Amino acid sequence: MNEAESQLRILKRFEPILCFTKGERFFPIDVDWYLSQCSLWVKPPGKAAVELVPQGEVTLELLTKDWNLEKGSVLYLKFVEPLDVLELAKQSIADVVDRLTHHTVDEIFHPGRARLARVGYSSRLLDAIFNLSLFWRGRVPGDTAATAAFLYRQRQAKEERYCYYGRVVRQNGWVILQYWYFYPFNNWRSGFFGVNDHEGDWEMVSIYCIERHSSSISNTTEQEQEAAERLEPIWVAYASHDFEGDDLRRHWTDPEVQKVGDHPLVYVGAGSHACYFQAGEYMSEVELPFLRPLAVIVNRLQSIWYDLLRQAATQDRQKPFFVFRVPFVDYARGDGLRIGAGEAKQWEAIPFDETTPWAYGYRGLWGLYAEDPIAGENAPAGPVFDRDGNFRRRWIDPLGWAGLDKVVPPHQLSQRIEEQLCALASHIHTLEDKILSQTNDLQRLQVTYQALATHPDQQRACLELDKKINLASKGLWELKRELAETKRAAQLLQSYHQKISAGETLPIRAHLGRRHEPLPDTTNLNVLAEGVATLSVGILLVGVVLLWWFERRYFLIGLAALIGGLVFIEAGFRGQLDRLINSLAIGLAIVSAFVLLFNFFWQIVLGGVLFAGLYLLWQNLRELRR
């Protein structure tokens, strides 16, 4: 059994089962077919894009060719060519016919409750700005998603395949299984009301294993055959939006990691293809970096509200909060097609690694470069490189990507603890020697000072010596404190070693800073509240125009009344009027306090001084009477 076959056997044992949402139109494919449909382009800086290889002629060999490009140029593939009106009409009719003949009502996507009903007015306003920005930002043309779906259906009708690219990496005692999935198109925006559309989409799942060696296997062939069986999965990490490091991974035994045998279930976002541990609908947010200064101000005001005024905090308060983000819902319901072990659709595994020419030889984008300044509509780069041409961390440092570079594999834990105990013991011995030496030095300085202090002509020397004594004393104190802390650490580490030896383990979620959980059920949300939330920004903008056009003299009063009316109506439908009134009362109290302070500043200052004086007199008189 060669290395490729051995890796394939390992990958097949734990290959994930991908669970899609009803209505998903694109599934993982092989890159060969995708390239056969693409053309290759380059966009030099400040110039128009130039076609290097026409559609249908792109090969893996041409992809890795050195094109001697101008510095700052963007190399990219183009999957879908623009259609004329007649072709678009034909395709639209074919798409409708296909949906009617090949899809039941149960297979059609139905969006959940309005996403804007889950967020505040500032987020809704930013959502409107974000949507309007699509008119001037670079974006994928509107007919591209439909054309891409048509091409993909044609390919699947001829040869139905579901592929992933897998690699096995060994680092620091871990055996890392990476499953890379390539989708021909991401239609999150056009198909599922999400953030963006873009051609090409690389997603990844990693499983982190340790290898249990068996002394009973001596034959090399047997060892290769049993390599997969000797692996024990410990952690699994899914690539997901808005999360990184420790928050990406879960322990293999975590109930959140659902499995069928040794195959973890991965719930895939509809159109976005992000990966989640649980089925549900997830809130994903797009940052607007140019509004970050305002976000800092708002976050400080929130700190005053929650910490100083002691207002009750919601669960969102426990998360890093950035008010200037645009909210979108990622539907990962898992109620559609499933691909993997035991399912009707099976995976075709394709091993690849550092020796795969196209993985390392092509640093361009795997789809259209839409020249979007926010980059959401631009295609991603491949598994190895980011859009800027630098290495992806998840490829060259898969442990660090999931926060595991600091985590010791379980079978090496006792050894690492013993090594650290030896290091601490050595450090304690060194500190004790330093403390003894510096104590002797300090005492010698002190006896010298005492001798000089009896002579008036040595006053200046005594001052200099006193400074040295104080510095030496502070240094000695730092050493003693470090010694105490080191001894305490050694004691706790020894106790931890005993627990580990007894079979105890850390809580499986101790590493998590925050979890990506599905949105709460909103089926009980008032339909009117949902409608008001969805239409509020549009109503507000129309109201602003009408007020300015017909009642400009009362514009500010009318605007305040309009905003107040919308807020009160929505709060009433949500059953949160009491909370709104409480917040308004506190806000008005703060405003009133500032008004009083502004109008009666000196009177307040004089009153404060008078009160302080009377208080001090009273305290002093109490002392005299005693």
XYZ file of C-alpha atoms in Angstrom:
626
model
C 0.000 0.000 0.000
C 1.573 3.321 -1.106
C 1.354 6.640 0.733
C -1.600 7.950 -1.310
C -3.650 4.796 -0.695
C -2.813 4.888 3.012
C -3.934 8.525 3.269
C -7.089 7.776 1.308
C -7.952 4.960 3.723
C -7.467 7.316 6.675
C -9.565 10.065 5.084
C -12.415 7.699 4.200
C -12.695 6.411 7.755
C -13.637 9.802 9.213
C -14.969 11.690 6.176
C -17.719 14.095 7.283
C -21.336 13.891 6.218
C -22.397 17.246 4.771
C -26.016 18.208 5.473
C -27.412 20.877 3.141
C -30.498 23.076 3.286
C -33.462 22.618 0.964
C -33.008 24.794 -2.082
C -29.202 24.485 -2.234
C -28.124 24.465 -5.878
C -24.356 23.901 -5.696
C -22.457 20.992 -4.171
C -18.731 20.109 -3.949
C -17.161 19.204 -7.290
C -13.783 18.432 -8.839
C -11.698 21.351 -10.085
C -11.047 19.692 -13.478
C -14.609 20.183 -14.724
C -14.738 23.706 -13.300
C -11.549 24.704 -15.122
C -12.893 23.258 -18.370
C -15.723 25.813 -18.161
C -13.505 28.776 -17.228
C -11.433 31.396 -18.959
C -8.285 32.872 -17.381
C -7.921 36.643 -16.954
C -5.541 39.210 -15.511
C -6.425 42.673 -14.179
C -3.341 44.935 -14.230
C -3.443 47.915 -11.839
C -5.239 50.874 -13.399
C -5.955 49.020 -16.642
C -8.741 46.951 -18.159
C -8.790 43.190 -17.615
C -7.132 41.047 -20.296
C -8.097 37.492 -21.260
C -5.079 35.155 -21.140
C -6.769 31.840 -21.956
C -10.240 31.626 -23.573
C -13.109 29.618 -22.146
C -12.770 25.873 -22.586
C -8.986 25.918 -22.988
C -7.889 26.334 -19.369
C -5.998 23.309 -18.048
C -4.192 22.517 -14.814
C -0.898 22.951 -16.660
C -1.797 26.421 -17.979
C -3.040 27.379 -14.539
C 0.441 27.006 -13.083
C 2.244 28.770 -15.937
C 4.448 31.756 -15.082
C 2.690 34.615 -16.879
C 5.291 37.269 -15.941
C 2.581 39.636 -14.690
C 2.950 43.289 -13.804
C 3.316 43.959 -10.068
C -0.073 44.432 -8.420
C -1.951 42.486 -11.103
C -4.811 40.178 -10.130
C -4.947 36.787 -11.833
C -8.395 35.207 -11.831
C -10.685 32.682 -13.451
C -14.067 33.537 -14.938
C -16.623 30.740 -14.689
C -19.722 32.318 -16.222
C -19.768 34.495 -19.336
C -22.508 37.176 -19.618
C -25.624 36.099 -21.518
C -27.608 38.087 -24.046
C -31.308 38.755 -23.446
C -32.514 35.813 -25.557
C -30.195 33.303 -23.883
C -31.157 34.621 -20.456
C -34.869 34.246 -21.250
C -34.379 30.673 -22.498
C -32.394 29.786 -19.417
C -34.979 31.337 -17.078
C -37.749 29.290 -18.696
C -35.608 26.138 -18.446
C -34.944 26.902 -14.805
C -38.665 27.240 -14.044
C -39.441 24.004 -15.913
C -36.674 22.193 -14.036
C -38.006 23.365 -10.699
C -41.537 22.272 -11.578
C -40.504 18.862 -12.923
C -37.597 17.888 -10.665
C -38.362 19.577 -7.362
C -41.234 18.950 -4.998
C -42.688 21.687 -2.819
C -40.736 20.246 0.109
C -37.429 20.804 -1.725
C -37.948 24.543 -2.221
C -36.249 26.954 0.174
C -38.476 29.002 2.456
C -36.797 31.806 4.432
C -37.343 32.055 8.157
C -38.629 34.975 10.151
C -37.345 38.344 8.997
C -33.725 38.838 9.992
C -34.275 42.568 10.563
C -36.798 41.770 13.297
C -33.918 40.326 15.336
C -31.773 43.493 15.388
C -32.019 47.178 16.271
C -32.673 50.247 14.146
C -29.008 51.131 13.641
C -28.347 47.708 12.103
C -31.423 48.053 9.880
C -30.254 51.432 8.609
C -26.801 50.029 7.864
C -28.450 47.127 6.063
C -30.208 49.607 3.791
C -26.908 51.397 3.108
C -25.197 48.069 2.399
C -27.879 47.036 -0.101
C -27.792 50.414 -1.851
C -23.991 50.182 -2.056
C -24.356 47.271 -4.487
C -25.228 49.843 -7.174
C -21.729 51.368 -7.053
C -19.641 48.494 -5.668
C -18.196 45.844 -7.932
C -20.470 42.816 -7.816
C -21.263 39.586 -9.588
C -23.860 40.243 -12.355
C -27.429 39.284 -11.524
C -27.791 36.522 -14.118
C -24.533 34.810 -13.136
C -26.019 32.627 -10.385
C -28.757 31.293 -12.665
C -26.249 30.578 -15.433
C -23.873 28.859 -13.014
C -26.717 26.692 -11.697
C -27.698 25.772 -15.256
C -24.136 24.719 -16.114
C -23.818 22.742 -12.897
C -27.109 20.890 -13.502
C -25.954 19.986 -17.012
C -22.726 18.541 -15.670
C -24.482 16.536 -12.931
C -26.973 15.180 -15.447
C -24.090 13.813 -17.533
C -21.867 12.648 -14.668
C -23.066 13.004 -11.089
C -20.056 13.402 -8.780
C -19.543 14.761 -5.271
C -15.866 15.293 -4.479
C -13.608 16.543 -1.753
C -9.847 17.085 -1.690
C -8.175 15.534 1.338
C -4.754 15.746 2.931
C -3.166 14.117 5.977
C -0.663 16.198 7.949
C 1.447 15.167 10.934
C 2.514 17.969 13.287
C 3.605 18.012 16.943
C 2.200 14.565 17.718
C -1.116 15.237 15.959
C -2.446 13.580 12.816
C -4.556 16.196 11.030
C -7.154 15.214 8.449
C -8.202 18.104 6.233
C -11.250 17.871 3.973
C -11.404 20.648 1.379
C -14.650 21.235 -0.535
C -14.787 23.245 -3.753
C -18.127 24.726 -4.834
C -18.498 26.226 -8.320
C -20.557 29.140 -7.046
C -21.651 30.918 -3.870
C -25.202 32.287 -4.320
C -25.854 33.401 -0.744
C -27.076 36.877 -1.790
C -29.192 36.007 -4.822
C -30.514 32.700 -3.515
C -30.854 33.113 0.250
C -30.891 36.884 1.027
C -27.305 36.792 2.293
C -24.211 38.960 2.048
C -22.668 38.155 -1.298
C -22.430 36.132 -4.467
C -19.104 35.024 -5.885
C -17.701 32.431 -8.244
C -15.754 29.572 -6.702
C -15.850 28.738 -3.014
C -13.352 26.749 -0.920
C -14.480 25.443 2.490
C -12.733 23.096 4.911
C -13.244 20.742 7.857
C -10.326 19.469 9.973
C -10.222 16.464 12.287
C -7.350 16.262 14.776
C -6.335 12.744 15.815
C -3.679 10.997 17.844
C -2.112 7.696 16.869
C -2.295 4.796 19.303
C 0.653 2.486 18.625
C 0.134 -1.254 18.946
C 3.057 -3.461 19.921
C 1.302 -6.501 18.461
C 1.726 -5.231 14.885
C 5.243 -5.832 13.632
C 4.771 -6.232 9.894
C 5.098 -2.999 7.858
C 2.185 -3.918 5.585
C -0.026 -4.617 8.563
C 0.955 -1.278 10.089
C -0.084 0.547 6.911
C -3.397 -1.317 6.790
C -4.093 -0.619 10.435
C -3.001 3.051 10.326
C -6.581 4.287 9.991
C -7.828 2.007 12.775
C -5.124 3.233 15.166
C -6.219 6.856 14.857
C -8.293 8.312 17.661
C -10.054 11.622 16.880
C -9.799 14.222 19.656
C -10.878 17.543 18.106
C -12.821 18.674 15.053
C -12.853 22.199 13.575
C -15.209 23.676 10.984
C -14.423 26.765 8.902
C -17.082 29.336 9.797
C -17.865 33.038 9.482
C -16.792 35.457 12.243
C -14.881 32.857 14.299
C -11.232 31.910 14.655
C -8.792 30.031 16.869
C -10.175 28.109 19.842
C -13.782 28.976 18.984
C -13.556 27.020 15.710
C -13.094 23.623 17.327
C -15.081 21.219 19.484
C -14.002 18.106 21.338
C -14.878 14.869 19.591
C -16.993 13.814 22.599
C -18.859 17.141 22.801
C -22.617 16.525 22.385
C -22.603 19.457 19.961
C -20.582 17.312 17.538
C -23.213 15.054 16.010
C -21.898 11.882 14.401
C -22.980 8.810 12.497
C -20.431 6.256 13.627
C -17.046 7.907 13.085
C -18.433 10.462 10.619
C -19.227 13.947 11.988
C -22.272 15.778 10.657
C -21.535 19.184 9.131
C -24.464 21.558 8.638
C -23.727 23.706 5.594
C -24.998 27.261 5.212
C -27.331 27.674 2.242
C -25.447 29.474 -0.511
C -22.656 30.580 1.839
C -21.343 27.026 2.399
C -20.039 27.921 5.860
C -19.914 24.940 8.230
C -21.746 24.587 11.553
C -21.982 21.975 14.298
C -25.737 22.276 14.837
C -28.684 22.609 12.506
C -30.351 26.001 12.604
C -30.260 29.600 11.457
C -27.184 31.655 12.335
C -26.674 35.406 12.506
C -23.658 36.515 10.511
C -22.484 40.129 10.481
C -20.509 42.164 7.959
C -18.217 44.823 9.404
C -18.093 48.321 7.967
C -14.514 49.365 8.806
C -14.952 53.057 7.961
C -17.462 53.351 10.827
C -15.112 51.886 13.438
C -14.441 55.258 15.212
C -18.182 55.638 15.820
C -18.285 52.062 17.071
C -15.663 52.875 19.719
C -17.816 55.751 21.008
C -20.955 53.601 21.094
C -19.157 50.776 22.906
C -18.000 53.211 25.601
C -21.534 54.522 26.028
C -22.739 50.935 26.354
C -20.132 50.320 29.054
C -21.520 53.284 30.982
C -25.059 51.976 30.513
C -24.342 48.447 31.698
C -21.495 48.943 34.188
C -21.980 52.396 35.712
C -25.780 52.561 35.604
C -26.022 48.803 36.320
C -28.613 48.102 33.650
C -29.455 44.460 33.013
C -27.280 42.966 30.298
C -28.602 40.631 27.626
C -26.763 37.608 26.282
C -25.390 39.790 23.484
C -23.552 41.781 26.133
C -21.398 38.720 26.787
C -20.180 38.742 23.183
C -17.785 41.165 21.485
C -20.306 43.701 20.213
C -19.838 45.957 17.237
C -23.032 47.926 16.581
C -21.933 49.062 13.134
C -22.367 45.710 11.447
C -24.895 44.562 8.895
C -26.826 41.451 10.016
C -27.561 38.492 7.743
C -28.993 35.054 8.411
C -27.098 31.936 7.346
C -29.542 29.045 6.903
C -27.889 25.760 7.913
C -31.007 23.703 8.533
C -29.698 20.360 7.297
C -33.105 19.444 5.840
C -31.901 18.966 2.259
C -29.437 16.704 0.475
C -26.905 14.770 2.554
C -23.619 13.477 1.183
C -21.469 10.891 2.927
C -21.351 7.509 4.604
C -24.714 5.767 4.740
C -26.405 8.391 2.542
C -27.776 8.095 -0.986
C -24.983 10.308 -2.309
C -21.398 9.228 -1.638
C -18.084 11.075 -1.652
C -15.281 10.683 -4.128
C -12.054 11.400 -2.230
C -9.157 13.032 -4.106
C -5.866 13.163 -2.148
C -3.710 16.264 -2.585
C -0.788 17.864 -0.761
C 2.250 20.138 -1.170
C 3.305 18.223 -4.275
C 0.029 18.918 -6.121
C 1.067 21.367 -8.885
C -2.128 23.425 -9.106
C -2.388 23.831 -5.320
C 1.026 25.498 -5.016
C 1.478 26.773 -8.556
C -1.647 28.954 -8.853
C -1.940 32.010 -6.585
C -4.831 33.659 -8.390
C -8.548 33.787 -7.629
C -10.801 30.807 -8.326
C -13.493 32.922 -9.941
C -14.481 36.407 -11.037
C -12.594 39.419 -9.697
C -15.543 41.811 -9.302
C -13.368 44.688 -8.006
C -15.508 44.912 -4.878
C -13.758 47.192 -2.317
C -15.343 45.215 0.530
C -14.102 42.007 -1.215
C -17.341 40.107 -0.565
C -18.137 39.691 -4.263
C -14.582 38.795 -5.270
C -13.803 35.108 -5.673
C -11.550 33.489 -3.053
C -8.073 32.148 -3.655
C -7.277 28.438 -3.364
C -6.556 26.179 -0.391
C -2.915 27.248 -0.037
C -3.003 31.017 -0.590
C -5.114 34.006 0.436
C -6.300 36.672 -1.998
C -3.149 38.724 -1.313
C -0.918 35.807 -2.337
C 0.250 34.977 1.186
C -0.048 31.486 2.643
C -3.294 30.539 4.355
C -2.750 29.740 8.001
C -5.147 26.811 7.844
C -2.855 25.187 5.263
C 0.648 25.745 6.668
C -0.364 25.925 10.347
C -3.530 23.831 10.784
C -2.862 23.500 14.520
C -2.511 27.233 15.112
C -5.564 27.944 12.942
C -7.744 26.041 15.429
C -5.815 27.161 18.527
C -4.214 23.734 18.987
C -0.571 24.766 18.613
C -0.492 25.262 22.392
C -2.390 22.049 23.221
C -0.441 18.890 24.060
C -1.728 15.643 22.503
C -3.243 13.461 25.260
C -0.690 10.667 24.842
C 2.154 13.170 25.407
C 0.549 15.098 28.269
C 2.186 13.253 31.186
C 5.587 13.583 29.548
C 5.128 17.356 29.036
C 3.999 17.812 32.640
C 7.032 15.948 33.946
C 9.300 18.050 31.734
C 7.702 21.241 33.034
C 7.986 20.055 36.652
C 11.706 19.478 36.108
C 12.039 22.927 34.521
C 10.200 24.543 37.446
C 12.345 22.682 39.981
C 15.480 23.914 38.220
C 14.108 27.456 38.142
C 13.250 27.293 41.860
C 16.802 26.180 42.638
C 18.199 29.054 40.543
C 15.942 31.585 42.277
C 16.922 30.331 45.733
C 20.606 30.715 44.840
C 19.993 34.244 43.539
C 18.022 35.195 46.645
C 20.776 33.900 48.935
C 23.444 35.763 46.968
C 21.487 39.027 46.787
C 20.544 38.804 50.479
C 24.239 38.602 51.371
C 24.982 41.553 49.072
C 22.178 43.591 50.629
C 23.337 42.873 54.160
C 26.902 43.907 53.274
C 25.583 47.186 51.874
C 23.590 47.778 55.042
C 26.520 47.238 57.436
C 28.603 49.582 55.293
C 25.849 52.199 55.511
C 25.674 51.830 59.299
C 29.429 52.363 59.554
C 29.389 55.477 57.365
C 26.326 56.978 59.050
C 28.320 57.631 62.271
C 30.568 60.097 60.435
C 29.076 63.488 59.404
C 31.572 63.904 56.546
C 30.144 60.742 54.874
C 26.614 62.129 54.449
C 26.793 62.266 50.636
C 28.172 58.738 50.431
C 25.366 57.582 52.726
C 22.741 59.053 50.386
C 24.166 57.197 47.378
C 24.453 54.006 49.393
C 20.858 54.351 50.596
C 19.653 54.462 46.970
C 21.589 51.273 46.192
C 20.103 49.566 49.268
C 16.549 50.498 48.223
C 17.091 49.231 44.670
C 18.658 46.002 45.928
C 15.779 45.518 48.369
C 13.195 45.945 45.591
C 15.071 43.483 43.374
C 15.222 40.975 46.225
C 11.476 41.358 46.809
C 10.755 40.660 43.109
C 12.839 37.484 43.298
C 11.054 36.310 46.458
C 7.663 36.971 44.895
C 8.681 35.101 41.728
C 9.924 32.208 43.884
C 6.617 32.006 45.760
C 4.626 32.093 42.504
C 6.859 29.450 40.913
C 6.504 27.135 43.916
C 2.738 27.598 43.818
C 2.682 26.808 40.097
C 4.754 23.673 40.711
C 2.342 22.543 43.445
C -0.688 23.057 41.208
C 1.027 21.343 38.280
C 1.884 18.377 40.492
C -1.752 18.184 41.597
C -2.875 18.376 37.968
C -0.452 15.572 37.095
C -2.016 13.376 39.754
C -5.494 14.074 38.379
C -4.370 13.283 34.835
C -2.754 10.057 36.017
C -6.044 9.156 37.717
C -7.902 9.592 34.429
C -9.461 13.028 35.011
C -9.733 15.488 32.102
C -10.458 19.174 31.656
C -14.011 20.287 30.755
C -14.412 19.801 27.019
C -15.568 23.405 26.511
C -13.018 25.132 28.745
C -11.247 26.554 25.674
C -14.288 28.335 24.232
C -14.458 32.119 24.398
C -17.819 32.238 22.645
C -19.940 29.696 20.844
C -21.731 30.105 17.564
C -25.235 29.021 18.448
C -28.341 28.987 16.252
C -30.723 31.900 16.585
C -33.562 31.376 19.060
C -36.895 30.227 17.726
C -38.960 33.189 16.514
C -42.099 31.364 15.439
C -43.982 33.085 18.262
C -42.944 36.535 17.020
C -45.955 38.719 16.287
C -46.483 38.982 12.534
C -47.161 42.704 12.865
C -43.901 43.157 14.804
C -42.060 41.343 12.038
C -43.701 43.518 9.405
C -42.921 46.764 11.229
C -39.296 45.700 11.765
C -38.845 44.792 8.109
C -40.496 47.932 6.723
C -39.351 50.414 9.375
C -36.301 51.815 7.552
C -38.219 52.208 4.288
C -41.097 53.929 6.114
C -38.616 56.188 7.895
C -36.902 57.266 4.658
C -40.216 57.923 2.895
C -41.416 59.849 5.952
C -38.282 62.007 5.942
C -38.882 62.956 2.298
C -42.573 63.749 2.895
C -41.805 65.865 5.954
C -39.124 67.809 4.099
C -41.387 68.326 1.099
C -44.657 69.277 2.827
C -43.838 70.406 6.405
C -40.277 71.663 6.363
C -40.953 74.090 9.248
C -41.785 71.199 11.570
C -39.195 68.795 10.178
C -37.333 68.043 13.432
C -40.533 67.690 15.461
C -42.081 65.476 12.802
C -38.944 63.349 12.521
C -38.858 62.811 16.284
C -42.546 61.881 16.258
C -42.032 59.472 13.343
C -39.083 57.705 14.984
C -40.829 57.632 18.352
C -43.980 56.224 16.821
C -42.121 53.418 15.039
C -40.176 52.542 18.185
C -43.295 52.485 20.384
C -45.316 50.455 17.883
C -42.598 47.825 17.544
C -42.020 47.686 21.313
C -45.751 47.208 21.832
C -45.940 44.322 19.362
C -42.896 42.723 20.988
C -44.315 43.128 24.505
C -41.357 45.287 25.576
C -43.068 48.585 26.378
C -42.056 48.414 30.053
C -38.395 48.040 29.135
C -38.633 50.902 26.623
C -40.286 53.213 29.153
C -37.654 52.346 31.770
C -34.858 53.138 29.316
C -36.497 56.421 28.296
C -36.934 57.429 31.940
C -33.260 56.857 32.688
C -32.235 58.658 29.512
C -34.416 61.671 30.316
C -33.039 61.732 33.864
C -29.483 61.877 32.512
C -30.406 64.657 30.066
C -32.127 66.599 32.857
C -29.046 66.275 35.036
C -26.858 67.721 32.283
C -29.321 70.589 31.705
C -29.319 71.479 35.404
C -25.544 71.260 35.522
C -25.226 73.567 32.502
C -27.674 76.219 33.771
C -26.717 76.191 37.456
C -23.037 75.222 37.263
C -21.578 77.777 39.709
C -24.448 77.407 42.147
C -23.884 73.650 42.175
C -20.127 74.123 42.671
C -20.643 76.583 45.555
C -23.240 74.297 47.091
C -20.803 71.396 46.891
C -18.027 73.402 48.543
C -20.427 74.566 51.276
C -21.568 71.004 51.913
C -17.951 69.782 52.092
C -17.086 72.558 54.573
C -20.055 71.813 56.835
C -19.262 68.097 56.745
C -15.639 68.722 57.786
C -16.762 71.035 60.623
C -19.119 68.368 61.911
C -16.403 65.701 61.806
C -13.915 67.976 63.613
C -16.459 68.903 66.330
C -17.144 65.200 66.947
C -13.413 64.666 67.405
C -13.146 67.598 69.888
C -16.005 66.262 72.024
C -14.136 62.983 72.445
